[in-house]
mmCIF file of C-alpha atoms and ligand atoms in Angstrom:
data_model
loop_
_atom_site.group_PDB
_atom_site.id
_atom_site.type_symbol
_atom_site.label_atom_id
_atom_site.label_comp_id
_atom_site.label_asym_id
_atom_site.label_seq_id
_atom_site.Cartn_x
_atom_site.Cartn_y
_atom_site.Cartn_z
ATOM 1 C CA MET A 1 52.202 29.221 48.259
ATOM 2 C CA THR A 2 50.689 25.963 47.064
ATOM 3 C CA THR A 3 52.408 24.128 44.271
ATOM 4 C CA VAL A 4 49.811 23.426 41.560
ATOM 5 C CA LEU A 5 52.119 21.663 39.144
ATOM 6 C CA GLU A 6 55.357 19.795 39.557
ATOM 7 C CA VAL A 7 57.357 18.283 36.728
ATOM 8 C CA LYS A 8 60.343 16.091 37.480
ATOM 9 C CA GLU A 9 63.092 14.932 35.148
ATOM 10 C CA LEU A 10 61.031 15.144 31.977
ATOM 11 C CA LYS A 11 62.634 13.594 28.917
ATOM 12 C CA LYS A 12 61.403 13.185 25.348
ATOM 13 C CA SER A 13 63.199 12.199 22.148
ATOM 14 C CA PHE A 14 61.900 12.003 18.605
ATOM 15 C CA GLY A 15 64.220 9.445 17.003
ATOM 16 C CA ALA A 16 67.701 10.903 17.284
ATOM 17 C CA ILE A 17 66.430 14.343 18.358
ATOM 18 C CA HIS A 18 66.555 14.791 22.128
ATOM 19 C CA ALA A 19 63.880 17.488 22.301
ATOM 20 C CA VAL A 20 63.647 17.501 26.111
ATOM 21 C CA GLN A 21 66.644 16.158 28.019
ATOM 22 C CA ASP A 22 65.936 16.942 31.643
ATOM 23 C CA ILE A 23 63.344 19.436 32.792
ATOM 24 C CA SER A 24 62.148 19.819 36.391
ATOM 25 C CA PHE A 25 60.248 22.727 37.948
ATOM 26 C CA LYS A 26 57.367 23.624 40.247
ATOM 27 C CA VAL A 27 54.653 26.131 39.469
ATOM 28 C CA LYS A 28 52.879 27.968 42.287
ATOM 29 C CA ALA A 29 49.193 28.837 42.418
ATOM 30 C CA GLY A 30 48.409 32.204 40.856
ATOM 31 C CA GLU A 31 51.728 32.856 39.198
ATOM 32 C CA VAL A 32 52.597 33.622 35.602
ATOM 33 C CA PHE A 33 55.333 31.101 34.822
ATOM 34 C CA THR A 34 57.110 31.681 31.523
ATOM 35 C CA ILE A 35 59.295 29.356 29.501
ATOM 36 C CA ILE A 36 61.600 31.124 27.054
ATOM 37 C CA GLY A 37 64.364 29.787 24.895
ATOM 38 C CA PRO A 38 65.723 29.698 21.359
ATOM 39 C CA ASN A 39 64.024 27.849 18.490
ATOM 40 C CA GLY A 40 63.898 24.121 19.023
ATOM 41 C CA ALA A 41 64.797 24.418 22.729
ATOM 42 C CA GLY A 42 61.965 22.062 23.671
ATOM 43 C CA LYS A 43 59.376 24.548 24.965
ATOM 44 C CA THR A 44 56.386 23.263 23.011
ATOM 45 C CA THR A 45 57.293 19.617 23.656
ATOM 46 C CA THR A 46 57.504 20.383 27.400
ATOM 47 C CA LEU A 47 54.084 22.077 27.370
ATOM 48 C CA GLU A 48 52.534 19.284 25.342
ATOM 49 C CA MET A 49 53.774 16.663 27.798
ATOM 50 C CA ILE A 50 52.313 18.650 30.699
ATOM 51 C CA GLU A 51 49.035 19.107 28.811
ATOM 52 C CA GLY A 52 48.792 15.351 28.295
ATOM 53 C CA LEU A 53 49.141 15.591 24.498
ATOM 54 C CA VAL A 54 52.581 13.965 24.260
ATOM 55 C CA THR A 55 53.709 11.029 26.410
ATOM 56 C CA PRO A 56 57.067 11.622 28.092
ATOM 57 C CA ASP A 57 59.803 8.990 27.661
ATOM 58 C CA TYR A 58 60.645 9.541 31.285
ATOM 59 C CA GLY A 59 59.679 11.751 34.225
ATOM 60 C CA HIS A 60 56.722 12.712 36.389
ATOM 61 C CA ILE A 61 53.983 15.290 36.016
ATOM 62 C CA GLN A 62 51.853 16.014 39.073
ATOM 63 C CA PHE A 63 48.966 18.466 39.362
ATOM 64 C CA GLY A 64 48.783 18.506 43.162
ATOM 65 C CA ASP A 65 47.866 14.901 43.954
ATOM 66 C CA LEU A 66 46.682 14.191 40.432
ATOM 67 C CA ASP A 67 48.591 12.566 37.584
ATOM 68 C CA TRP A 68 47.725 11.734 33.975
ATOM 69 C CA ASN A 69 47.734 7.952 34.498
ATOM 70 C CA ARG A 70 45.146 7.910 37.249
ATOM 71 C CA ASN A 71 43.255 11.218 37.066
ATOM 72 C CA ALA A 72 43.112 12.308 33.425
ATOM 73 C CA ASN A 73 39.502 13.544 33.574
ATOM 74 C CA ALA A 74 40.045 15.589 36.713
ATOM 75 C CA ILE A 75 43.178 17.179 35.201
ATOM 76 C CA LYS A 76 41.292 18.023 31.989
ATOM 77 C CA MET A 77 38.773 19.995 34.066
ATOM 78 C CA MET A 78 41.557 21.785 35.898
ATOM 79 C CA ILE A 79 43.515 23.001 32.894
ATOM 80 C CA GLY A 80 42.742 25.157 29.877
ATOM 81 C CA VAL A 81 44.807 24.939 26.725
ATOM 82 C CA GLN A 82 44.772 27.641 24.086
ATOM 83 C CA PRO A 83 43.863 25.821 20.870
ATOM 84 C CA GLN A 84 45.815 26.286 17.648
ATOM 85 C CA SER A 85 44.144 28.795 15.366
ATOM 86 C CA SER A 86 43.312 25.906 13.038
ATOM 87 C CA ALA A 87 41.141 24.250 15.698
ATOM 88 C CA MET A 88 38.640 27.119 15.587
ATOM 89 C CA PHE A 89 35.687 27.055 13.245
ATOM 90 C CA ASP A 90 36.244 29.785 10.680
ATOM 91 C CA LEU A 91 32.694 29.896 9.396
ATOM 92 C CA LEU A 92 31.239 30.247 12.883
ATOM 93 C CA THR A 93 31.253 33.415 14.993
ATOM 94 C CA PRO A 94 33.249 33.871 18.241
ATOM 95 C CA GLU A 95 30.016 33.403 20.164
ATOM 96 C CA GLU A 96 29.220 30.144 18.361
ATOM 97 C CA ASN A 97 32.788 28.842 18.804
ATOM 98 C CA LEU A 98 32.616 29.517 22.532
ATOM 99 C CA GLU A 99 29.212 27.851 22.834
ATOM 100 C CA LEU A 100 30.357 24.839 20.865
ATOM 101 C CA PHE A 101 33.540 24.379 22.924
ATOM 102 C CA ALA A 102 31.438 24.795 26.096
ATOM 103 C CA THR A 103 29.481 21.660 25.196
ATOM 104 C CA PHE A 104 32.732 19.655 25.643
ATOM 105 C CA TYR A 105 32.755 20.477 29.355
ATOM 106 C CA GLY A 106 30.413 19.914 32.260
ATOM 107 C CA LYS A 107 30.999 23.355 33.741
ATOM 108 C CA ALA A 108 31.443 26.425 31.602
ATOM 109 C CA ARG A 109 32.049 30.104 32.198
ATOM 110 C CA SER A 110 29.368 32.233 30.532
ATOM 111 C CA THR A 111 29.962 33.221 26.911
ATOM 112 C CA GLU A 112 28.967 36.785 27.798
ATOM 113 C CA ASP A 113 31.632 36.934 30.457
ATOM 114 C CA ILE A 114 34.376 35.519 28.245
ATOM 115 C CA LEU A 115 33.526 37.781 25.290
ATOM 116 C CA ALA A 116 33.841 40.774 27.623
ATOM 117 C CA MET A 117 37.176 39.581 29.023
ATOM 118 C CA ILE A 118 38.687 39.007 25.606
ATOM 119 C CA ASN A 119 37.155 42.245 24.327
ATOM 120 C CA LEU A 120 35.219 40.628 21.492
ATOM 121 C CA THR A 121 31.676 41.532 22.530
ATOM 122 C CA GLU A 122 31.457 43.900 19.579
ATOM 123 C CA HIS A 123 32.577 41.181 17.159
ATOM 124 C CA ARG A 124 30.577 38.355 18.702
ATOM 125 C CA ARG A 125 28.550 37.832 15.512
ATOM 126 C CA ASN A 126 31.319 38.247 12.912
ATOM 127 C CA ARG A 127 32.639 35.101 11.349
ATOM 128 C CA VAL A 128 36.028 34.048 12.686
ATOM 129 C CA LYS A 129 37.508 34.088 9.176
ATOM 130 C CA ASN A 130 36.918 37.862 9.086
ATOM 131 C CA LEU A 131 38.686 38.578 12.386
ATOM 132 C CA SER A 132 42.187 40.076 12.617
ATOM 133 C CA GLY A 133 45.135 38.005 13.872
ATOM 134 C CA GLY A 134 44.934 39.639 17.292
ATOM 135 C CA GLN A 135 41.183 39.035 17.571
ATOM 136 C CA ARG A 136 41.642 35.364 16.657
ATOM 137 C CA GLN A 137 44.350 34.999 19.284
ATOM 138 C CA ARG A 138 42.058 36.612 21.865
ATOM 139 C CA LEU A 139 39.349 34.130 20.922
ATOM 140 C CA ALA A 140 41.870 31.275 21.324
ATOM 141 C CA ILE A 141 42.566 32.494 24.872
ATOM 142 C CA GLY A 142 38.809 32.740 25.446
ATOM 143 C CA LEU A 143 38.455 29.114 24.371
ATOM 144 C CA ALA A 144 41.107 28.148 26.934
ATOM 145 C CA MET A 145 38.961 29.809 29.624
ATOM 146 C CA ILE A 146 35.745 27.963 28.812
ATOM 147 C CA SER A 147 35.820 25.450 31.646
ATOM 148 C CA ASP A 148 36.918 28.180 34.060
ATOM 149 C CA PRO A 149 40.171 26.271 34.633
ATOM 150 C CA GLU A 150 42.644 26.968 37.415
ATOM 151 C CA ILE A 151 45.667 26.612 35.155
ATOM 152 C CA ILE A 152 45.859 28.106 31.672
ATOM 153 C CA PHE A 153 48.497 27.165 29.095
ATOM 154 C CA LEU A 154 49.361 29.721 26.431
ATOM 155 C CA ASP A 155 51.906 28.662 23.809
ATOM 156 C CA GLU A 156 53.258 31.790 22.130
ATOM 157 C CA PRO A 157 49.974 33.699 22.296
ATOM 158 C CA THR A 158 51.389 36.879 20.757
ATOM 159 C CA THR A 159 53.679 35.577 18.013
ATOM 160 C CA GLY A 160 53.207 37.506 14.797
ATOM 161 C CA LEU A 161 51.013 40.204 16.314
ATOM 162 C CA ASP A 162 51.670 43.949 16.131
ATOM 163 C CA PRO A 163 52.673 45.753 19.348
ATOM 164 C CA GLN A 164 49.169 47.038 20.132
ATOM 165 C CA ALA A 165 47.581 43.619 19.591
ATOM 166 C CA ARG A 166 50.296 42.095 21.810
ATOM 167 C CA ARG A 167 49.531 44.595 24.580
ATOM 168 C CA ASN A 168 45.828 43.698 24.377
ATOM 169 C CA ILE A 169 46.763 40.076 25.009
ATOM 170 C CA TRP A 170 49.005 41.099 27.917
ATOM 171 C CA ASP A 171 46.002 42.870 29.473
ATOM 172 C CA ILE A 172 43.954 39.672 29.240
ATOM 173 C CA ILE A 173 46.772 37.620 30.798
ATOM 174 C CA LEU A 174 47.059 40.111 33.658
ATOM 175 C CA GLN A 175 43.275 40.027 34.154
ATOM 176 C CA LEU A 176 43.404 36.231 34.394
ATOM 177 C CA LYS A 177 46.204 36.520 36.912
ATOM 178 C CA SER A 178 44.165 38.992 38.968
ATOM 179 C CA LEU A 179 41.376 36.382 39.035
ATOM 180 C CA GLY A 180 43.873 34.057 40.733
ATOM 181 C CA LYS A 181 44.507 31.849 37.696
ATOM 182 C CA THR A 182 47.881 30.217 37.171
ATOM 183 C CA ILE A 183 49.303 30.945 33.726
ATOM 184 C CA ILE A 184 51.984 28.912 31.996
ATOM 185 C CA LEU A 185 53.287 30.781 29.013
ATOM 186 C CA THR A 186 55.866 30.360 26.298
ATOM 187 C CA THR A 187 57.075 33.329 24.341
ATOM 188 C CA HIS A 188 59.706 34.546 21.936
ATOM 189 C CA TYR A 189 59.474 38.076 23.261
ATOM 190 C CA MET A 190 61.789 39.050 26.098
ATOM 191 C CA GLU A 191 59.836 42.186 26.869
ATOM 192 C CA GLU A 192 56.723 40.073 27.288
ATOM 193 C CA ALA A 193 58.462 37.653 29.658
ATOM 194 C CA GLU A 194 59.830 40.550 31.671
ATOM 195 C CA LYS A 195 56.499 42.398 31.899
ATOM 196 C CA LEU A 196 54.195 39.491 32.668
ATOM 197 C CA SER A 197 56.094 36.811 34.518
ATOM 198 C CA ASP A 198 56.496 36.101 38.181
ATOM 199 C CA ARG A 199 59.164 33.595 37.229
ATOM 200 C CA VAL A 200 61.006 32.872 34.030
ATOM 201 C CA CYS A 201 62.566 29.589 33.069
ATOM 202 C CA ILE A 202 65.190 29.837 30.335
ATOM 203 C CA VAL A 203 65.428 26.592 28.386
ATOM 204 C CA ASP A 204 68.152 25.665 25.917
ATOM 205 C CA GLN A 205 68.732 22.299 24.227
ATOM 206 C CA GLY A 206 66.102 20.560 26.300
ATOM 207 C CA ARG A 207 67.468 21.664 29.668
ATOM 208 C CA ILE A 208 66.798 24.492 32.106
ATOM 209 C CA VAL A 209 69.594 27.007 32.002
ATOM 210 C CA THR A 210 68.238 29.177 34.792
ATOM 211 C CA LEU A 211 64.958 29.829 36.606
ATOM 212 C CA ASP A 212 64.003 32.804 38.777
ATOM 213 C CA SER A 213 61.984 36.024 38.857
ATOM 214 C CA PRO A 214 62.927 38.488 36.086
ATOM 215 C CA ALA A 215 64.244 40.923 38.705
ATOM 216 C CA ALA A 216 66.374 38.259 40.412
ATOM 217 C CA LEU A 217 67.780 37.039 37.097
ATOM 218 C CA ILE A 218 68.724 40.577 36.157
ATOM 219 C CA GLU A 219 70.113 41.222 39.637
ATOM 220 C CA LYS A 220 72.388 38.172 39.334
ATOM 221 C CA LEU A 221 74.069 39.840 36.387
ATOM 222 C CA THR A 222 73.847 43.445 37.429
ATOM 223 C CA VAL A 223 77.319 43.898 38.730
ATOM 224 C CA GLU A 224 77.590 47.191 36.990
ATOM 225 C CA ARG A 225 75.558 49.750 35.068
ATOM 226 C CA GLU A 226 76.432 51.614 31.957
ATOM 227 C CA VAL A 227 76.301 55.418 32.326
ATOM 228 C CA ARG A 228 76.517 57.612 29.246
ATOM 229 C CA LEU A 229 77.049 61.346 29.107
ATOM 230 C CA SER A 230 77.694 63.790 26.381
ATOM 231 C CA PHE A 231 79.807 66.945 26.848
ATOM 232 C CA LEU A 232 78.612 70.173 25.204
ATOM 233 C CA ASP A 233 82.000 71.900 25.511
ATOM 234 C CA GLY A 234 83.845 69.736 23.003
ATOM 235 C CA VAL A 235 86.318 66.895 22.921
ATOM 236 C CA GLU A 236 88.773 68.419 25.409
ATOM 237 C CA ALA A 237 86.109 68.717 28.078
ATOM 238 C CA ALA A 238 85.141 65.091 27.463
ATOM 239 C CA GLU A 239 88.807 64.038 27.752
ATOM 240 C CA GLU A 240 89.126 65.887 31.071
ATOM 241 C CA GLY A 241 85.911 64.249 32.224
ATOM 242 C CA GLU A 242 87.242 60.825 31.310
ATOM 243 C CA ILE A 243 90.524 61.387 33.175
ATOM 244 C CA PHE A 244 88.562 62.470 36.240
ATOM 245 C CA ALA A 245 86.119 59.546 36.010
ATOM 246 C CA LYS A 246 88.928 56.978 35.619
ATOM 247 C CA ASP A 247 90.325 58.036 38.992
ATOM 248 C CA LEU A 248 87.056 57.556 40.844
ATOM 249 C CA SER A 249 86.993 54.452 43.038
ATOM 250 C CA SER A 250 83.384 53.731 41.965
ATOM 251 C CA VAL A 251 84.326 53.461 38.286
ATOM 252 C CA SER A 252 85.445 50.143 36.747
ATOM 253 C CA ARG A 253 86.176 51.352 33.230
ATOM 254 C CA THR A 254 85.481 54.098 30.726
ATOM 255 C CA GLU A 255 85.226 54.525 26.982
ATOM 256 C CA ARG A 256 85.097 57.753 25.001
ATOM 257 C CA ASP A 257 84.000 58.578 21.485
ATOM 258 C CA ALA A 258 84.646 62.284 20.776
ATOM 259 C CA THR A 259 82.354 64.191 23.188
ATOM 260 C CA SER A 260 80.472 61.139 24.355
ATOM 261 C CA LEU A 261 81.696 59.334 27.469
ATOM 262 C CA THR A 262 80.583 55.895 28.691
ATOM 263 C CA ILE A 263 81.336 54.809 32.224
ATOM 264 C CA TRP A 264 80.774 51.380 33.826
ATOM 265 C CA THR A 265 80.075 51.513 37.529
ATOM 266 C CA PRO A 266 78.383 49.383 40.164
ATOM 267 C CA LYS A 267 77.388 52.632 41.936
ATOM 268 C CA PRO A 268 75.989 55.018 39.328
ATOM 269 C CA GLU A 269 74.648 57.485 41.934
ATOM 270 C CA ASP A 270 78.087 57.920 43.568
ATOM 271 C CA THR A 271 79.815 58.227 40.220
ATOM 272 C CA LEU A 272 77.386 60.821 38.896
ATOM 273 C CA TYR A 273 77.517 62.813 42.136
ATOM 274 C CA ASP A 274 81.320 63.085 41.966
ATOM 275 C CA LEU A 275 81.356 63.708 38.259
ATOM 276 C CA PHE A 276 78.750 66.478 38.399
ATOM 277 C CA LYS A 277 80.712 68.175 41.195
ATOM 278 C CA PHE A 278 83.718 68.137 38.868
ATOM 279 C CA THR A 279 81.860 69.406 35.778
ATOM 280 C CA LYS A 280 80.241 72.183 37.811
ATOM 281 C CA GLU A 281 83.642 73.317 39.120
ATOM 282 C CA GLN A 282 85.004 73.274 35.556
ATOM 283 C CA GLU A 283 81.808 74.903 34.260
ATOM 284 C CA TYR A 284 81.335 72.146 31.693
ATOM 285 C CA GLN A 285 77.862 71.517 30.418
ATOM 286 C CA ILE A 286 76.520 68.001 30.085
ATOM 287 C CA GLU A 287 73.880 67.386 27.484
ATOM 288 C CA GLN A 288 72.548 63.881 27.959
ATOM 289 C CA VAL A 289 72.847 61.454 30.783
ATOM 290 C CA SER A 290 71.507 57.931 30.631
ATOM 291 C CA ILE A 291 71.877 54.880 32.827
ATOM 292 C CA ARG A 292 71.216 51.672 30.974
ATOM 293 C CA GLU A 293 69.354 48.998 32.897
ATOM 294 C CA MET A 294 70.134 45.367 32.308
ATOM 295 C CA SER A 295 67.284 43.591 30.582
ATOM 296 C CA LEU A 296 66.169 40.000 30.484
ATOM 297 C CA GLU A 297 67.742 39.912 27.046
ATOM 298 C CA ASP A 298 71.178 40.543 28.603
ATOM 299 C CA VAL A 299 70.467 37.672 31.000
ATOM 300 C CA PHE A 300 69.476 35.378 28.153
ATOM 301 C CA ILE A 301 72.642 36.137 26.208
ATOM 302 C CA ALA A 302 74.794 35.682 29.318
ATOM 303 C CA PHE A 303 73.261 32.299 30.155
ATOM 304 C CA THR A 304 72.891 30.743 26.722
ATOM 305 C CA GLY A 305 75.704 32.498 24.894
ATOM 306 C CA LYS A 306 73.235 33.099 22.066
ATOM 307 C CA GLU A 307 71.940 36.307 20.569
ATOM 308 C CA TRP A 308 68.215 36.800 20.995
ATOM 309 C CA ARG A 309 66.727 36.710 17.537
ATOM 310 C CA ASP A 310 63.986 39.337 17.888
HETATM 311 P P1 ATP B 401 60.058 26.908 18.787
HETATM 312 O O1 ATP B 401 60.463 28.097 19.584
HETATM 313 O O2 ATP B 401 60.683 26.895 17.428
HETATM 314 O O3 ATP B 401 58.585 26.639 18.792
HETATM 315 P P2 ATP B 401 60.438 24.900 20.846
HETATM 316 O O4 ATP B 401 61.378 25.354 21.902
HETATM 317 O O5 ATP B 401 58.988 24.946 21.127
HETATM 318 O O6 ATP B 401 60.775 25.646 19.491
HETATM 319 P P3 ATP B 401 60.014 22.124 20.268
HETATM 320 O O7 ATP B 401 58.919 22.448 19.301
HETATM 321 O O8 ATP B 401 59.643 21.543 21.556
HETATM 322 O O9 ATP B 401 60.900 23.419 20.515
HETATM 323 O O10 ATP B 401 61.043 21.178 19.513
HETATM 324 C C1 ATP B 401 62.232 20.658 20.088
HETATM 325 C C2 ATP B 401 62.935 19.768 19.064
HETATM 326 O O11 ATP B 401 62.167 18.598 18.840
HETATM 327 C C3 ATP B 401 63.096 20.413 17.703
HETATM 328 O O12 ATP B 401 64.338 20.013 17.190
HETATM 329 C C4 ATP B 401 61.943 19.836 16.899
HETATM 330 O O13 ATP B 401 62.266 19.789 15.535
HETATM 331 C C5 ATP B 401 61.816 18.441 17.486
HETATM 332 N N1 ATP B 401 60.419 17.924 17.425
HETATM 333 C C6 ATP B 401 59.356 18.432 18.056
HETATM 334 N N2 ATP B 401 58.240 17.702 17.823
HETATM 335 C C7 ATP B 401 58.632 16.692 16.988
HETATM 336 C C8 ATP B 401 57.957 15.582 16.372
HETATM 337 N N3 ATP B 401 56.662 15.356 16.570
HETATM 338 N N4 ATP B 401 58.695 14.766 15.591
HETATM 339 C C9 ATP B 401 60.002 14.984 15.393
HETATM 340 N N5 ATP B 401 60.699 15.993 15.946
HETATM 341 C C10 ATP B 401 60.034 16.847 16.738
#
């Protein structure tokens, strides 16, 4: 796939603060590329350098053959940046905001079209100051779509929103992706990164810690799964179950708390098959069985050594 953006060895300091120390990556056409990382990791500074708002101390930013020094106007037509809430006009309506922003560009997607995509047709004539947080965020994304750009930058588009409002924004992002747009996203929400992204770049202290698809990142760490079962026939049955499980070649370790047994295994199907054969023979009943999947959050903790704060 074509590379639409390449950043190489980006660096930026603010006085003694080395916000971005060394960031390089390539973004492919049509992908959702997500940057996640703890507070102060350098995500916003990285985006702002790419968007042409902050000048890097060092490094290269290329949009195909274009760069900010020689082709600033062409790049501005190619990219869409979600404005800060404060950049919108509170006393105007969504429709008026879209029409006003459209006058900044030569080519513009129709207001009608954008209002439908961001699901604000019904509220087109309400003043922005009366919109909910989610509706304002949707309008901000709409404003980023005005010039019908190929690449759209969304810096924490769902921060502070309730789960339903966040899902509405996810739907818009997925719609943009289905239109072939490239989306570059930052987020604080792991679940969001996992659901939306083709590739995730984990940034910590101004450097990339790891970069891959969510599935591949999880796979790298998924050496074993956690299987939990609960025995209905009391503690003794659970003890017997644990002794049996410990002897299985597929099991790496076990832990038991009264009637509840946790087993770590790289082959959960094999383990459960053998264990169920045993419990059936013994006529033990098992109440709950769960296999815990690794999540992107586990990956984050493994790579950065930090707890995720959400
Ligand atoms: P958050 O998740 O909190 O938004 P972030 O990963 O986006 O964080 P940045 O906003 O890029 O991180 O900030 C990286 C570091 O650079 C922080 O220590 C921040 O305080 C500092 N910084 C960012 N912009 C400036 C500035 N204009 N002047 C001084 N320091 C800055």
